[in-house]
C-alpha cells in the first residue's frame, strides 16, 4: 500500500493506493466512504475490501473526502457536490497511477449515494457497486435528526443547533449547507442516468433496498445480493469498538472475482 | 502548516501524517508532539479529535506533530514478533522518535494519548528519557475514599439502582458489556482489550520516577464512572511529589470519546496552550543543543 495526498492544493485529499498483486485487470476500483462515526467504524472493512480486490488484480484507491479523515479542512462551506467532485479526483488519480482505462466505484452507505451521482456524471465509470446504500438524502438527514431526538431522552447531548441548523451527531458535525445539498439526492432518480452495470450488496432486507431492486431489476446488468451481516454502523460504545461485517466484504470480493469487467462487457 | 504522509520502518512500515508549522509560526524546532492511537480506532482519532488536535498544535502552538497507526491498526500492517501489544507499542513509539530525530533532528518529544494511547504514552515515558512531557486523556487513575463515597452515595439514594442491585443478586439482571451490549456477534465487532490495568502501587512508583526527571504532565479526565472529582488524581497518588510538573483538567460533562464539539474544542485549546507553554519551559530548563553533535538515536 502507498499513502499520499492528492487533489487540489487547497483541499488536498488523503489517499491509500493498493497496487494490483497478480492477474492484470484493466479496471481500477475507487472506494467511497460513509459519513461520520460510520466512516470510523468502517475503516477496517474498507481497507480489507481494498486488499482483497488488489489480490484479485484490481488496483484500488481509497480516500478521505475533504473535511474528513486526514484530508484538508473541515466541513465549513462544503457541499455534497464537493464530495462527488472528490470522487472524480480520486478516479483521475487512480487512472494516472495505475494506468487503467476504466474505473469502478464502490460506495458504502452515504458513499453509495454519492458514488451513484459520480457514475451518473461520468460515463467512463465502468460499474457502480452499492453497499447498504442511502437511497434518499433528505430521508437520511431526517433519520439522523430523529435518532438525535430519541437519544436525548436517554441523556445524549447530541443536538441540532438552532442558530445555524448544524447537526451534531455521534461526535461529527454536518453543517446546514451540506444538508441542503444532500437533501436533493435520490438514488433511484440518479441511477436512471447511470449507463454502466450496477450491483447492490445488502447486509439485511429493507424497504429501501427492495425499492432499488424493483427500480433496477429489469436491467440485464443489475446484480443484487443479500449477505447477512451486522449493519448497525452508528452504534457507538464508549470504548470505540469497530464493525467487521465480513460476509458483505466477501460477497463484493466474490463479485469482482467472478464478474470481471471483461465478462461484464458481454452484457453491455 | 504543511502535512505529508510519512512511513516509518521498512518491511511493514508504520503509516502516519507529519504536520509541520510554517517557518514563520514555528516556535520550537527541537520538540515534536506524537499522537497515539486509542484502542482500535485509526489515527484520525475518535470523532476526528487527533486530526483536529494535531493541526491546532501546529497552527496555534508552533510545534510539529506526527499522528500514526500502531502496527495492526488503521493503515499499518500487523508485524510478527513475540512482544505483547503493550510492549510493541512502546517499541514503535521509540521507532518513531528515532525516525523523527534522524530526519528532522528533534531531540524532545511530547506524547499524547487518549485511554489506551495515554497508557502507552506513560509506559514509553518510563522507558525513554527523550520523552519530556505527556498529555494523557483518561490515563491511569484509581478510586479514592472520596470517589467511593461520591460514587455510592449517589447510588444509595437512587431507587432504580437498588432495584437493579436486587435483580442482580437474584440473578434476574446481568450487566452487559462490549459486544453483549451492542447485540453484535463478537466475530463481527472488534473492541479494544484493556485487560492489563497495572496495580496502583506500580503506577505510583512510575510517577515518582518520572517526576525525578521532571517529566511535564497534563492529565485530562472526562466524566466517567471512576473519576469523580477534580483532584482525585492528586489524592490517588498523594505519595508522589509532583512539584510543578503536573496540571489536571476535569471535564465532568464530557464523554470519554469527547463526542460533543464544545467539549472537544475546550480540550483541544487547553492542550494546545499547555503544549506551547511546556515547550517554552523545556527550552528554558534544558541545555542548548550542540548544533554539530551527532544525533544519538538514528535508525
CSV table of C-alpha atoms in Angstrom, one decimal, chain A residues 157-258:
chain,number,residue,atom,x,y,z
A,157,UNK,CA,-26.0,15.6,24.3
A,158,UNK,CA,-26.1,15.2,20.5
A,159,UNK,CA,-28.2,18.0,19.1
A,160,UNK,CA,-29.3,20.2,16.2
A,161,UNK,CA,-28.1,23.7,16.7
A,162,UNK,CA,-30.9,26.1,16.4
A,163,UNK,CA,-28.8,29.1,15.4
A,164,UNK,CA,-27.4,27.6,12.1
A,165,UNK,CA,-29.0,24.2,11.7
A,166,UNK,CA,-25.8,22.2,12.1
A,167,UNK,CA,-26.4,18.7,13.1
A,168,UNK,CA,-24.1,17.3,15.8
A,169,UNK,CA,-24.4,13.5,15.6
A,170,UNK,CA,-22.3,11.0,17.4
A,171,UNK,CA,-19.3,13.3,17.5
A,172,UNK,CA,-19.5,14.6,13.9
A,173,UNK,CA,-21.0,17.8,12.5
A,174,UNK,CA,-22.9,18.2,9.3
A,175,UNK,CA,-23.5,21.9,8.5
A,176,UNK,CA,-26.7,23.2,7.0
A,177,UNK,CA,-25.1,23.9,3.6
A,178,UNK,CA,-24.1,20.2,3.3
A,179,UNK,CA,-27.5,19.0,4.4
A,180,UNK,CA,-29.3,21.2,1.9
A,181,UNK,CA,-27.1,20.0,-0.9
A,182,UNK,CA,-27.5,16.4,0.1
A,183,UNK,CA,-31.3,16.6,0.6
A,184,UNK,CA,-31.8,16.8,-3.2
A,185,UNK,CA,-30.2,13.5,-4.0
A,186,UNK,CA,-32.3,10.4,-4.7
A,187,UNK,CA,-30.7,7.1,-5.6
A,188,UNK,CA,-33.5,5.9,-7.9
A,189,UNK,CA,-33.5,9.1,-9.9
A,190,UNK,CA,-29.7,9.2,-10.1
A,191,UNK,CA,-29.3,5.6,-11.2
A,192,UNK,CA,-31.6,6.2,-14.1
A,193,UNK,CA,-28.8,8.3,-15.6
A,194,UNK,CA,-26.2,5.6,-14.9
A,195,UNK,CA,-25.5,3.6,-18.1
A,196,UNK,CA,-22.8,1.3,-16.6
A,197,UNK,CA,-23.6,-2.0,-14.8
A,198,UNK,CA,-24.9,-1.6,-11.2
A,199,UNK,CA,-24.6,-4.1,-8.3
A,200,UNK,CA,-26.2,-3.9,-4.9
A,201,UNK,CA,-24.9,-5.7,-1.8
A,202,UNK,CA,-27.0,-5.5,1.3
A,203,UNK,CA,-26.4,-6.8,4.8
A,204,UNK,CA,-30.2,-7.0,5.6
A,205,UNK,CA,-33.5,-6.6,4.0
A,206,UNK,CA,-35.3,-3.3,4.0
A,207,UNK,CA,-38.0,-1.4,2.0
A,208,UNK,CA,-35.3,0.9,0.8
A,209,UNK,CA,-33.2,-1.9,-0.7
A,210,UNK,CA,-36.3,-3.5,-2.1
A,211,UNK,CA,-37.2,-0.3,-3.9
A,212,UNK,CA,-33.8,-0.2,-5.6
A,213,UNK,CA,-34.2,-3.8,-6.6
A,214,UNK,CA,-37.6,-3.0,-8.1
A,215,UNK,CA,-36.3,0.1,-9.8
A,216,UNK,CA,-33.2,-1.6,-11.4
A,217,UNK,CA,-34.3,-5.2,-11.5
A,218,UNK,CA,-35.2,-5.0,-15.2
A,219,UNK,CA,-31.7,-4.2,-16.2
A,220,UNK,CA,-29.7,-7.0,-17.7
A,221,UNK,CA,-26.6,-5.7,-15.9
A,222,UNK,CA,-28.0,-5.3,-12.4
A,223,UNK,CA,-26.8,-7.7,-9.7
A,224,UNK,CA,-28.3,-7.8,-6.2
A,225,UNK,CA,-27.1,-9.9,-3.3
A,226,UNK,CA,-28.1,-10.3,0.3
A,227,UNK,CA,-25.1,-11.1,2.6
A,228,UNK,CA,-26.4,-11.2,6.1
A,229,UNK,CA,-24.1,-9.3,8.5
A,230,UNK,CA,-24.2,-6.7,11.3
A,231,UNK,CA,-25.0,-3.3,9.9
A,232,UNK,CA,-25.6,-1.0,12.9
A,233,UNK,CA,-22.7,1.3,11.8
A,234,UNK,CA,-23.9,4.1,14.1
A,235,UNK,CA,-23.9,2.0,17.3
A,236,UNK,CA,-21.3,3.8,19.5
A,237,UNK,CA,-19.9,2.1,22.5
A,238,UNK,CA,-17.9,4.2,25.0
A,239,UNK,CA,-14.6,2.5,24.2
A,240,UNK,CA,-14.7,2.9,20.4
A,241,UNK,CA,-15.4,-0.6,19.0
A,242,UNK,CA,-15.5,-1.1,15.2
A,243,UNK,CA,-17.7,-3.2,13.0
A,244,UNK,CA,-16.5,-6.1,10.9
A,245,UNK,CA,-19.2,-7.3,8.5
A,246,UNK,CA,-17.1,-10.0,6.8
A,247,UNK,CA,-19.9,-11.6,4.8
A,248,UNK,CA,-20.5,-8.4,2.8
A,249,UNK,CA,-16.8,-7.9,2.2
A,250,UNK,CA,-16.5,-11.5,1.0
A,251,UNK,CA,-19.6,-11.1,-1.3
A,252,UNK,CA,-18.3,-8.0,-3.0
A,253,UNK,CA,-14.9,-9.7,-3.4
A,254,UNK,CA,-16.5,-12.7,-5.0
A,255,UNK,CA,-18.5,-10.5,-7.3
A,256,UNK,CA,-15.3,-8.9,-8.6
A,257,UNK,CA,-13.6,-12.3,-8.8
A,258,UNK,CA,-16.3,-13.9,-10.9
